[in-house]
XYZ file of C-alpha atoms in Angstrom:
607
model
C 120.823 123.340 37.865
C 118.979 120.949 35.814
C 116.321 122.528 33.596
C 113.933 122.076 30.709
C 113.719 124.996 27.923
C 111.735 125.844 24.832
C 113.317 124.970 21.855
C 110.494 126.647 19.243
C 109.948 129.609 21.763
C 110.730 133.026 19.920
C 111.337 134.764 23.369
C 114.807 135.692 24.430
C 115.670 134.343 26.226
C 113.296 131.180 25.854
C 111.170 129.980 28.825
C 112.823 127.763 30.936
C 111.629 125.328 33.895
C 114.065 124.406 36.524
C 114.077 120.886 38.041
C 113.736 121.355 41.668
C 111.561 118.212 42.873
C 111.350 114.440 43.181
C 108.523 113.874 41.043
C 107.511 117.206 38.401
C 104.238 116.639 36.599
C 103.833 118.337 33.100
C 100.346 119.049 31.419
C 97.748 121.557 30.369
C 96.203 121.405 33.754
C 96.439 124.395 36.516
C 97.920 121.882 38.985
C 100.978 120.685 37.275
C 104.365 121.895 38.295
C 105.044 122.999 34.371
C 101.902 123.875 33.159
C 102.080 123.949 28.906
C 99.110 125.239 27.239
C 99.305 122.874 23.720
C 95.819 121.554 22.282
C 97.655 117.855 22.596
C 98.935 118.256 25.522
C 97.080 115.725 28.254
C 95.546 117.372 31.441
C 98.932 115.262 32.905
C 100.929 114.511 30.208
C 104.307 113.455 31.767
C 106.339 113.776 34.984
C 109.602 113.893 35.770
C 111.277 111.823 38.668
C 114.658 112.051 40.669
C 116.506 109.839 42.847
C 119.011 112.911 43.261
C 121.394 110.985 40.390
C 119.199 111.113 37.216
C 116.295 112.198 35.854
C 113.980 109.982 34.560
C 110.757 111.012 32.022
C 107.239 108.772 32.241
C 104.281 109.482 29.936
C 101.080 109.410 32.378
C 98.869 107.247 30.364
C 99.610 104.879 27.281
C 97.607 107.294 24.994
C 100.486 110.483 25.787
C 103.366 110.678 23.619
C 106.815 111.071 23.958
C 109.479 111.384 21.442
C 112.642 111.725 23.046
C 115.531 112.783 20.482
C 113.170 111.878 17.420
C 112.205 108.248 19.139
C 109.185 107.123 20.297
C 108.961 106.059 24.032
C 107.562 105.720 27.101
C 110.156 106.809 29.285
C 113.719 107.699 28.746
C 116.197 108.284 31.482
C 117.188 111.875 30.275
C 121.066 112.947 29.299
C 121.960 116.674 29.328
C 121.096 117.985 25.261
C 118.188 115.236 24.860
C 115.502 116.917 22.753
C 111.906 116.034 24.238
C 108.711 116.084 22.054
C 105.139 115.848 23.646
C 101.851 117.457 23.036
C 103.297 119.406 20.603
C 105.471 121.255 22.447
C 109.450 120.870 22.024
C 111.952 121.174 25.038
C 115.280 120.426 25.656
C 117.167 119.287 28.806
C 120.031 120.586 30.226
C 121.819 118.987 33.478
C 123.734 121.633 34.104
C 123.936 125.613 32.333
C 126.061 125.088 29.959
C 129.449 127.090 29.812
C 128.130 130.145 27.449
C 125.506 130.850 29.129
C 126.998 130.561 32.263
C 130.136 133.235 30.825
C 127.719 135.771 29.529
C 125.109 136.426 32.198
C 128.766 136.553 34.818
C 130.094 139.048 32.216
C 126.681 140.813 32.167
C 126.854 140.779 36.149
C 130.505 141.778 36.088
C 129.308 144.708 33.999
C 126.694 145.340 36.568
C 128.887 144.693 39.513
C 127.062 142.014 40.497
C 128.651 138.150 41.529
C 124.742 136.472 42.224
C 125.236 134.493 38.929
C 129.164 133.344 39.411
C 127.959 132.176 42.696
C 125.171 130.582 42.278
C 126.600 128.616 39.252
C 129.356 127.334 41.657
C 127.147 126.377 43.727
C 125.261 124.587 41.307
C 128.408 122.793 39.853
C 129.193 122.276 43.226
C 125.697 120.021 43.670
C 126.341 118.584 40.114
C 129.757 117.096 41.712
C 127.654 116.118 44.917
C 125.314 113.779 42.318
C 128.170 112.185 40.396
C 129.948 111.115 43.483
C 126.955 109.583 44.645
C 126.749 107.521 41.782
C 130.359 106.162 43.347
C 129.758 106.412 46.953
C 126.779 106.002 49.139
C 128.428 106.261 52.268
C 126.209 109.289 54.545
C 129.489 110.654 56.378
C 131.996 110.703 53.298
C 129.455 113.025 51.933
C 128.319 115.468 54.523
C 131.526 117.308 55.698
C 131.794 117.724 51.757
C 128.130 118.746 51.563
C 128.914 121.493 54.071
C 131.544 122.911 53.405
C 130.196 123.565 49.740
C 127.461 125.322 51.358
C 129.532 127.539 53.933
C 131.221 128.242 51.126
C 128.174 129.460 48.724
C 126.259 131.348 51.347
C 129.613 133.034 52.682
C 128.708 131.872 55.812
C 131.080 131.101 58.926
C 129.944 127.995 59.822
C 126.872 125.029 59.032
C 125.327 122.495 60.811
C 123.379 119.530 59.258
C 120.926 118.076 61.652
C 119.283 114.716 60.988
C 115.815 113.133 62.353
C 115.960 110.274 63.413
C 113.665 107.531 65.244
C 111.832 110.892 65.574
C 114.351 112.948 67.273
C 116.549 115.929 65.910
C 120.249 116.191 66.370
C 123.313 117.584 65.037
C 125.159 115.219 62.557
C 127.684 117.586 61.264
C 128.953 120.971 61.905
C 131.707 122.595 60.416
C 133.260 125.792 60.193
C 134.937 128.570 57.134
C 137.928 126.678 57.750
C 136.751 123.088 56.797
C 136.800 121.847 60.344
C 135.030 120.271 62.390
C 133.402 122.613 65.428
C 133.195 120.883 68.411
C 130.727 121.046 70.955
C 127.863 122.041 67.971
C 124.854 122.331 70.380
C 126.742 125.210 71.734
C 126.693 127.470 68.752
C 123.029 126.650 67.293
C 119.570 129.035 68.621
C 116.885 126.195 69.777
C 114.421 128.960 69.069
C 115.264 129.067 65.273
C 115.470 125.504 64.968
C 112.293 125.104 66.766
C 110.004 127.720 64.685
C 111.390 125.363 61.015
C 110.223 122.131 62.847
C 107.327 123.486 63.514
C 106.430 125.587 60.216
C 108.926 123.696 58.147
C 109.302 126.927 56.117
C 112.939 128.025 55.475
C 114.059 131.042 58.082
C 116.466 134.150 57.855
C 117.437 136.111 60.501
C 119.223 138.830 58.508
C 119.997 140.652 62.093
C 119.382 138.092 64.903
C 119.892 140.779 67.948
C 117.040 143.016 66.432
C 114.624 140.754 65.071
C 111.293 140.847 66.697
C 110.288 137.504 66.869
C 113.960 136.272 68.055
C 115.933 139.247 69.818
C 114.508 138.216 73.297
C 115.310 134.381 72.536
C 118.265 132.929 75.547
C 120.015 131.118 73.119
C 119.760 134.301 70.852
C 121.051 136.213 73.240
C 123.225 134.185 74.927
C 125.168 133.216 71.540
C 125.212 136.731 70.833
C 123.811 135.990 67.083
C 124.451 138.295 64.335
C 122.911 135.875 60.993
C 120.965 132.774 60.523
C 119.628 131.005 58.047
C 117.941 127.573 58.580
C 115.844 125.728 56.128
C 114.180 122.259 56.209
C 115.082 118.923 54.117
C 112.223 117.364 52.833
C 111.983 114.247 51.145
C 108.528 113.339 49.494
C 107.011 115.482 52.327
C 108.681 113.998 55.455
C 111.769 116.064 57.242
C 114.405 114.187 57.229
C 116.627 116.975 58.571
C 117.285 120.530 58.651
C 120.455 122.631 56.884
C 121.689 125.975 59.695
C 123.809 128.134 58.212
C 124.936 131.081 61.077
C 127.448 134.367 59.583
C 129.069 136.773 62.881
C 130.236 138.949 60.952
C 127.822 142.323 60.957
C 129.745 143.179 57.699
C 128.321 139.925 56.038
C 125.054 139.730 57.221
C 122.876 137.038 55.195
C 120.052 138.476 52.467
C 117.276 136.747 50.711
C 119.356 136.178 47.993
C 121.254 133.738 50.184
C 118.147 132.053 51.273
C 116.848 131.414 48.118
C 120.431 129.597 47.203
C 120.302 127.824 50.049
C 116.307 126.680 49.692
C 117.456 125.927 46.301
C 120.591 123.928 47.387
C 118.807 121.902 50.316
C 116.004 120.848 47.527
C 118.244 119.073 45.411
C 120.984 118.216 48.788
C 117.377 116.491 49.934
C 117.507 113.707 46.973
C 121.329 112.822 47.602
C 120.888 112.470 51.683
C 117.371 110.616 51.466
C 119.166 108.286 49.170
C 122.330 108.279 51.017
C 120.214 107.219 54.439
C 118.140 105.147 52.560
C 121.252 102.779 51.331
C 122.469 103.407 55.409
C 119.643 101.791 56.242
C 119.243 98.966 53.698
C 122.511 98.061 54.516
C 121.813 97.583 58.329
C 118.614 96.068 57.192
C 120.640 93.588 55.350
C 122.687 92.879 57.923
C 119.915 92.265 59.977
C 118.160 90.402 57.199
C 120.734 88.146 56.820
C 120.963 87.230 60.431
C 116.839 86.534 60.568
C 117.614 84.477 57.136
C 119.539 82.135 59.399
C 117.220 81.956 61.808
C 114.145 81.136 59.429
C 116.334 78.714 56.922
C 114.360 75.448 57.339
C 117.515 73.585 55.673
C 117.214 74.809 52.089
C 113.775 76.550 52.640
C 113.057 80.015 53.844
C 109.559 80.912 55.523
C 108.725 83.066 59.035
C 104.971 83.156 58.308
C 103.064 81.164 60.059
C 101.787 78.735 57.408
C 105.289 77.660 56.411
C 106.627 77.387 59.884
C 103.354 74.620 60.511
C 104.916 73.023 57.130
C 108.224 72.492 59.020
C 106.730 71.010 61.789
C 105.032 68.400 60.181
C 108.426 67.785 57.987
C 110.573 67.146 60.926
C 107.590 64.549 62.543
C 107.452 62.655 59.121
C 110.668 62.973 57.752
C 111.915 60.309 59.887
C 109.374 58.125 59.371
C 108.616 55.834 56.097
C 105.084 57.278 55.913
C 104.169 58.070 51.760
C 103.743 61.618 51.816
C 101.810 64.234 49.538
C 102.571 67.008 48.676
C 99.895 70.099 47.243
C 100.852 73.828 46.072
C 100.823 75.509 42.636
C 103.672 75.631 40.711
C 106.375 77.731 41.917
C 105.592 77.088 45.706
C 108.432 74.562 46.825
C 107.126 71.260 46.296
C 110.233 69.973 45.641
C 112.620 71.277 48.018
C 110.138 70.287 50.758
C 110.428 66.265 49.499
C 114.259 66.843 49.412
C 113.960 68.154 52.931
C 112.141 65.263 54.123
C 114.649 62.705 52.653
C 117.647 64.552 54.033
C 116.206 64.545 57.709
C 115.036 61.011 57.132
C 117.388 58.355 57.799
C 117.901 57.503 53.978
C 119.739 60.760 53.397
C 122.880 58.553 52.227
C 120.774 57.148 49.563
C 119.822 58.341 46.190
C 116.975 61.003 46.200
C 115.334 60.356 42.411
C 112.736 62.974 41.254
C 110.538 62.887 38.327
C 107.840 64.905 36.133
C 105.415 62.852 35.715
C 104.003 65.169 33.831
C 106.965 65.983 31.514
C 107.249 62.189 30.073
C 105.117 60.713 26.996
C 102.766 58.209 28.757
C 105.102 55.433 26.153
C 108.115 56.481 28.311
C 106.889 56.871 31.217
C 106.546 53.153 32.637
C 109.859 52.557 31.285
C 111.517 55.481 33.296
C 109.973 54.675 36.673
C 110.081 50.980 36.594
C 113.269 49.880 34.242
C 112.671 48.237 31.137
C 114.882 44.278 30.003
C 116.334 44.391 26.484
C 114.119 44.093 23.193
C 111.287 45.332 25.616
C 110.406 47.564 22.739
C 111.765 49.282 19.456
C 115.364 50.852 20.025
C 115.575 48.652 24.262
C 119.156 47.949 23.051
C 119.940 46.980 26.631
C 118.480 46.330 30.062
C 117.943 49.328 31.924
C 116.932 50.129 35.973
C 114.138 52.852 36.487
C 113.777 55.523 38.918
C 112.754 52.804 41.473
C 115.209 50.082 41.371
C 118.338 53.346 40.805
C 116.448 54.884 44.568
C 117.149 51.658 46.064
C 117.269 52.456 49.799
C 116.540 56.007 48.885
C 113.580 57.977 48.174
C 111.487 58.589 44.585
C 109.959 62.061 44.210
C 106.648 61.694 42.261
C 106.140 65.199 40.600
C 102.766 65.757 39.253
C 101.466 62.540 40.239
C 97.481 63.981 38.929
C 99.495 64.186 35.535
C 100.072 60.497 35.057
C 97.966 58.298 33.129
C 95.214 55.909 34.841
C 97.234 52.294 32.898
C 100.149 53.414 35.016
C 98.404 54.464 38.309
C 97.411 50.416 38.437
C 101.397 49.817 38.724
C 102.321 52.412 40.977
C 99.730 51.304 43.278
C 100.822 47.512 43.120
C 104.119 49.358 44.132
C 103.421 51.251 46.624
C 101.499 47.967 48.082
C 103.637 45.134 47.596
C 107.538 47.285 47.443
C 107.860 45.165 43.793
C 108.382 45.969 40.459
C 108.993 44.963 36.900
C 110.390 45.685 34.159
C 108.910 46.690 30.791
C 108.932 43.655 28.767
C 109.601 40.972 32.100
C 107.516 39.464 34.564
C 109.926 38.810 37.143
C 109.112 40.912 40.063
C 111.881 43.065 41.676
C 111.613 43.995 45.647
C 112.775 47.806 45.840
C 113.288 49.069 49.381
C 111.935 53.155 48.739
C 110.252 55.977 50.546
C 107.769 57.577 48.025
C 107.013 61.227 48.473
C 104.488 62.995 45.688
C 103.739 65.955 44.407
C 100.743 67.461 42.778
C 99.337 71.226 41.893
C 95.869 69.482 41.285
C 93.110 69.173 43.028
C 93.390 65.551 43.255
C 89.624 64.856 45.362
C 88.331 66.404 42.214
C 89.955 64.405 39.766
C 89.042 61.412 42.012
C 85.222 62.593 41.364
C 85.710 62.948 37.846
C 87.273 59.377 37.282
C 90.886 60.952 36.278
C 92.690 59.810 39.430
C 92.298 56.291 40.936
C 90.913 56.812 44.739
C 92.465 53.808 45.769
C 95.639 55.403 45.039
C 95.272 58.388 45.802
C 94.970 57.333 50.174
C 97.696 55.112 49.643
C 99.496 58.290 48.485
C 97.877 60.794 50.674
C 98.875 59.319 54.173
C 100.473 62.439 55.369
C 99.203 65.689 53.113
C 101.519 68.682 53.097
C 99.692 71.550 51.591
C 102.309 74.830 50.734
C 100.646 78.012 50.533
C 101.206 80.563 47.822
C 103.851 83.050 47.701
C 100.799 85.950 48.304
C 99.833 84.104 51.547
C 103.275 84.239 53.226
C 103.442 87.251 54.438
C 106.955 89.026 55.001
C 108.454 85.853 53.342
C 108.489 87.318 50.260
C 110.755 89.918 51.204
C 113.283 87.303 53.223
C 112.858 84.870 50.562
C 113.878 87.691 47.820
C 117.333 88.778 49.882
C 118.378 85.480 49.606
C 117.872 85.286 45.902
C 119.809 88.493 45.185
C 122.875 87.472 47.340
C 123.011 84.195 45.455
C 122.326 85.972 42.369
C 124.679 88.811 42.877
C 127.391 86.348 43.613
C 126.678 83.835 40.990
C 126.939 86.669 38.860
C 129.717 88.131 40.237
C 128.328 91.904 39.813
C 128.716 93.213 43.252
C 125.703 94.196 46.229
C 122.054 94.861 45.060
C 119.314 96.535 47.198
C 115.544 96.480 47.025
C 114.275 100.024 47.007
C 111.421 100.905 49.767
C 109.099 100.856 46.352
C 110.275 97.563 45.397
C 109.399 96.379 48.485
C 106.201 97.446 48.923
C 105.362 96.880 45.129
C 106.892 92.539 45.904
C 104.268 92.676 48.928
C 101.496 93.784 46.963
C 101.939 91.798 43.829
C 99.922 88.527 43.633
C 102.898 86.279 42.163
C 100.825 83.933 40.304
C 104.212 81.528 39.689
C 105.238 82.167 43.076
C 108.712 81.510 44.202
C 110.300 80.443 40.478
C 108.463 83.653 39.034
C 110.185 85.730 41.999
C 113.282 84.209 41.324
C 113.482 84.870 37.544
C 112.245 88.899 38.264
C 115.244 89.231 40.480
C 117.440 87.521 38.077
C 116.565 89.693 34.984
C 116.925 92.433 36.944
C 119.954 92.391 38.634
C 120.928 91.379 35.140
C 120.013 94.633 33.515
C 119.809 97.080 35.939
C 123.079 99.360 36.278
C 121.872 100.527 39.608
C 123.222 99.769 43.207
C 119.306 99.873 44.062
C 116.871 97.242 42.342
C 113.617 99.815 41.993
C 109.714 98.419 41.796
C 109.926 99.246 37.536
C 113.403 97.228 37.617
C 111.691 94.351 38.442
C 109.003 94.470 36.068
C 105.972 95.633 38.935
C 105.005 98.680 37.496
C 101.870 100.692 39.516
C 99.279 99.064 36.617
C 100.451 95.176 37.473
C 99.757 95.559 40.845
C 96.212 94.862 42.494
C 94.927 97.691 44.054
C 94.735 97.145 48.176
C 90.801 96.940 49.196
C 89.549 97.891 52.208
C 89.144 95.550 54.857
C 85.356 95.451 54.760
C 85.641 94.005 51.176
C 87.905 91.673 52.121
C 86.397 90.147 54.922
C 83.133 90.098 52.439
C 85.382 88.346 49.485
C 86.589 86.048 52.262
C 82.868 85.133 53.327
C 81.872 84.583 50.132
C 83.994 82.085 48.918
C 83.494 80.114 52.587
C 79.997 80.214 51.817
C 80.797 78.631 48.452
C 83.564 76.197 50.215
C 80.613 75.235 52.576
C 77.872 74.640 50.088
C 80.299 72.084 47.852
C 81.012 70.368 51.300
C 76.867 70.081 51.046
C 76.382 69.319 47.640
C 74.668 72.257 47.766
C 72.161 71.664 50.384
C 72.157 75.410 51.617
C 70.272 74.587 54.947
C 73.206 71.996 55.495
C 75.499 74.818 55.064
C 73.791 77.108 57.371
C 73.794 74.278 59.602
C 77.469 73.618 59.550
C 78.302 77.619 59.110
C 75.943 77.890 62.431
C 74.184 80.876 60.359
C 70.515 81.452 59.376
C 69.615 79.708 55.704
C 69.203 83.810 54.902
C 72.805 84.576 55.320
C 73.583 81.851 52.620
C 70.984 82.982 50.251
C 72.444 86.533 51.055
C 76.047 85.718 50.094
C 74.823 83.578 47.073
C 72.810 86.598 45.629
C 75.821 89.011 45.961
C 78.258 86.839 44.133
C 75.582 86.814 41.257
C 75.569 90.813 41.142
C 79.243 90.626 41.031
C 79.071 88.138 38.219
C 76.476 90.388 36.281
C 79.046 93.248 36.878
């Protein structure tokens, strides 16, 4: 099984640590699963984690080192002969005893009469095969009757039942007897008692001698199955039972030792990591299928949202969109700005017209007049020809306005004699155009406050704002994330061409928690470098970049609702150009509460 061992110990044979667990911490301190007395060794230098494929090293803390086959890392998923430095101690992994070591300790039993070793290495090899097929095949039932039979086989037992919790009840998946078949009618030939007393202390059970052990002799199904040796021992996985491996011998000439128990403890520990995963891809997949059909259901056209903030935003689409009403629209970058205007103008009744969008950001202020409205030949250096602009090339269609607070206040004049008269003209011509258009904008500005501040014409800005669409942030959406993130991989995974990709429970969790400050684009381009580089079936919370450290920590719910109060109080007192018994007013609070709020904030800011 896999192991780590001493390289510069002097002992013979040198110290070794096997691999049992999901997640093995190394350090100096007392409560580490390898504990390594070394001057640089961190109180919790390193673990080791397992998805029941591969084994993955992580220094704890920036400040721990790791040199893994003379290089300098942080982590390193580990290959059987890599050579691991830390704290200055030196080990060396090993997937699998290799073959002369595994020849002289089954001479040395041979000598002794003894077969433990032989066995247990086959059954070892035998879990080794069990991880490489997964790497192939993460289909739960090609795997069990295979799983089984290796362990009937190991323990010398007659025949093994795998039983599976699920939805919170226990049942028998599989059972299978010496012969590699299947036993019908399983519930028959398993003791309720014995099952019952490993649900309950979740400790691993043997019943060397079933009709004279004290606790079970008197049990019915004991009896009544006539029960010479049991053994029955839990699968855990990260402290949950996921199921529960029964192993039963009826031969009195066979009956079961601790020796077998420990194999099979040992064999269910590492047979844990390959059925969690195997259920866990079960599931994603029926979650995908699922996911899929609730994608359809929440598609809004091209747009994806089941919160309730973005289904509000499709309401108010499908009221305007056939309308001619100008139409703003506010969100930071990243939040949909544009696929919302391109909604509107296909559920308008100009979708058979050109849709034109621009930046007006993205344009030198020089160009810029010349790309919306056109520009007649010799207008300026290098107008070799007359040209249309985004307004006279929209005719009958609709212009998208993208960061309308970006463009300058010279050209905000124009665009307002547009949007009042439906004319315009050329760079270099004063011959008035008529231009039949819907205009939709866009900003990520807070355009009031550029009104205030004399960067944004107000005049303008109500002829723009006659219908305001405001699109929350990514953070604010809920479950969307996750929807919105299954329909990137498909399309990825298929642009691509590089099969089906999953999102790990972790990855999950860890695209729930993150704040995604470029919202949609930024989750986009995660999932795209990811499914790029990662050789895995399953996209984990580290494959897309959202390590434990990038992630804001949850706060209670106290603190939140005080965060949340705070910046009302705030929202409140701007509303009142900070006339704090206004506020109170409005707020319908005592004056106190404001000063209250307003001296907190101040702490924080001291902090």
């Amino acid at each position: 099984m896999p192991k780590l061992t001493h390289i510069d110990d002097t002992s013979s044979p040198p110290q070794a640590y096997h691999l049992q667990k999901r997640l093995t911490s190394i350090g100096a301190e007392a409560s580490n699963d390898i504990v390594l007395n070394s001057d640089e060794m961190a109180n919790t230098h390193a673990v080791i984690q397992s998805d029941g494929t591969q084994f993955e090293i992580k220094t704890v803390t920036s400040k721990a080192s790791l040199r893994v086959n003379g290089s300098k890392t942080r982590k390193h998923v580990l290959s059987h002969g890599d050579t691991l430095e830390f704290g200055g101690v030196t080990l060396e992994f090993a997937l699998l005893d290799d073959g002369s070591e595994a020849d002289s300790a089954a001479q040395k039993d041979s000598e002794d009469g003894s077969e433990t070793i032989k066995q247990e290495l086959r059954g070892y090899r035998r879990l080794f095969d069990f991880s490489q097929r997964l790497l192939r095949n993460y289909r739960l039932d090609d795997l069990i009757d295979d799983l089984l039979d290796a362990i009937i086989d190991i323990t010398e037992a007659d025949k093994g039942f795998l039983l599976l919790v699920e939805d919170g009840d226990v049942g028998i998946h599989t059972a299978r007897n010496v012969e590699q078949e299947t036993i019908p009618d399983a519930l028959e030939h398993v003791s309720d008692s014995i099952i019952s007393k490993v649900l309950e202390t979740r400790d691993p059970i043997i019943v060397s001698d079933a009709m004279s052990h004290d606790e079970f002799k008197r049990s019915e199904s004991v009896v009544n199955l006539n029960l010479s040796s049991v053994m029955c021992v839990p699968l855990l996985d990260r402290g949950e039972l996921i199921g529960l491996l029964y192993v039963g011998n009826e031969d009195v000439a066979h009956l079961f030792t601790r020796r077998h128990l420990d194999l099979l403890t040992v064999f269910a520990a590492q047979a844990s990591l390959i059925l969690a995963n195997a259920i866990m891809v079960r599931d994603l997949r029926l979650d995908r299928e699922q996911l899929s059909q609730r994608l359809e259901e929440m598609r809004f056209g091209s747009i994806i949202g089941a919160s309730d903030a973005m289904q509000e935003i499709f309401r108010k689409v499908e009221k305007v969109a056939p309308t001619d009403v100008t139409v703003l629209v506010s969100g930071q970058t990243g939040t949909g700005k544009e696929l919302v205007a391109r909604e509107i103008h296909n559920r308008s009744d100009r979708f058979k017209q050109p849709f034109m969008a621009i930046n007006c950001g993205a344009i030198p202020e020089n160009l810029l007049e010349s790309e919306l409205f056109g520009h007649v030949k010799g207008a300026f250096t290098g107008a070799e020809k007359t040209r249309k602009g985004k307004f006279q090339a929209a005719e009958g269609g609709t212009v998208f306005l993208d960061e309308i607070g970006e463009m300058p206040v010279s050209l905000q004049v124009k665009l307002l004699r547009v949007l009042q008269e439906r004319e315009v003209t050329k760079v270099g011509s004063s011959e008035p155009e008529s231009v039949d258009i819907r205009v939709i904008a866009a900003t990520n500005k807070d355009l009031e406050a550029a009104v205030e501040a004399g960067q944004f014409r107000e005049d303008l800005y109500y002829r723009l704002n006659v219908i305001s669409l405001d699109l929350p942030p990514l953070n604010m959406r809920g479950d969307d994330v996750i929807l919105i993130a299954r329909y990137y991989i498909n399309e990825i995974c298929d642009d691509l061409d590089v099969g089906t990709k999953e999102l790990s429970p972790e990855a999950k969790a860890a695209l729930q928690e993150y704040e995604w400050p470029g919202n949609v684009r930024q989750l986009e381009n995660k999932l795209k470098k990811a499914i790029l580089l990662s050789d895995r079936s399953i996209l984990s919370a580290d494959d897309l970049g959202l390590e434990p450290e990038m992630i804001d920590p949850i706060a209670p719910l106290s603190e939140a609702k005080e965060r949340f109060a705070y910046r009302y109080v705030l929202e409140a007192l701007e509303r009142n150009d900070g006339n704090r018994t206004a506020a109170a007013d409005e707020l319908e609070v005592d004056p106190r509460t404001i000063f209250r709020y307003l001296e907190k904030g101040s702490e924080g800011d001291e902090q």
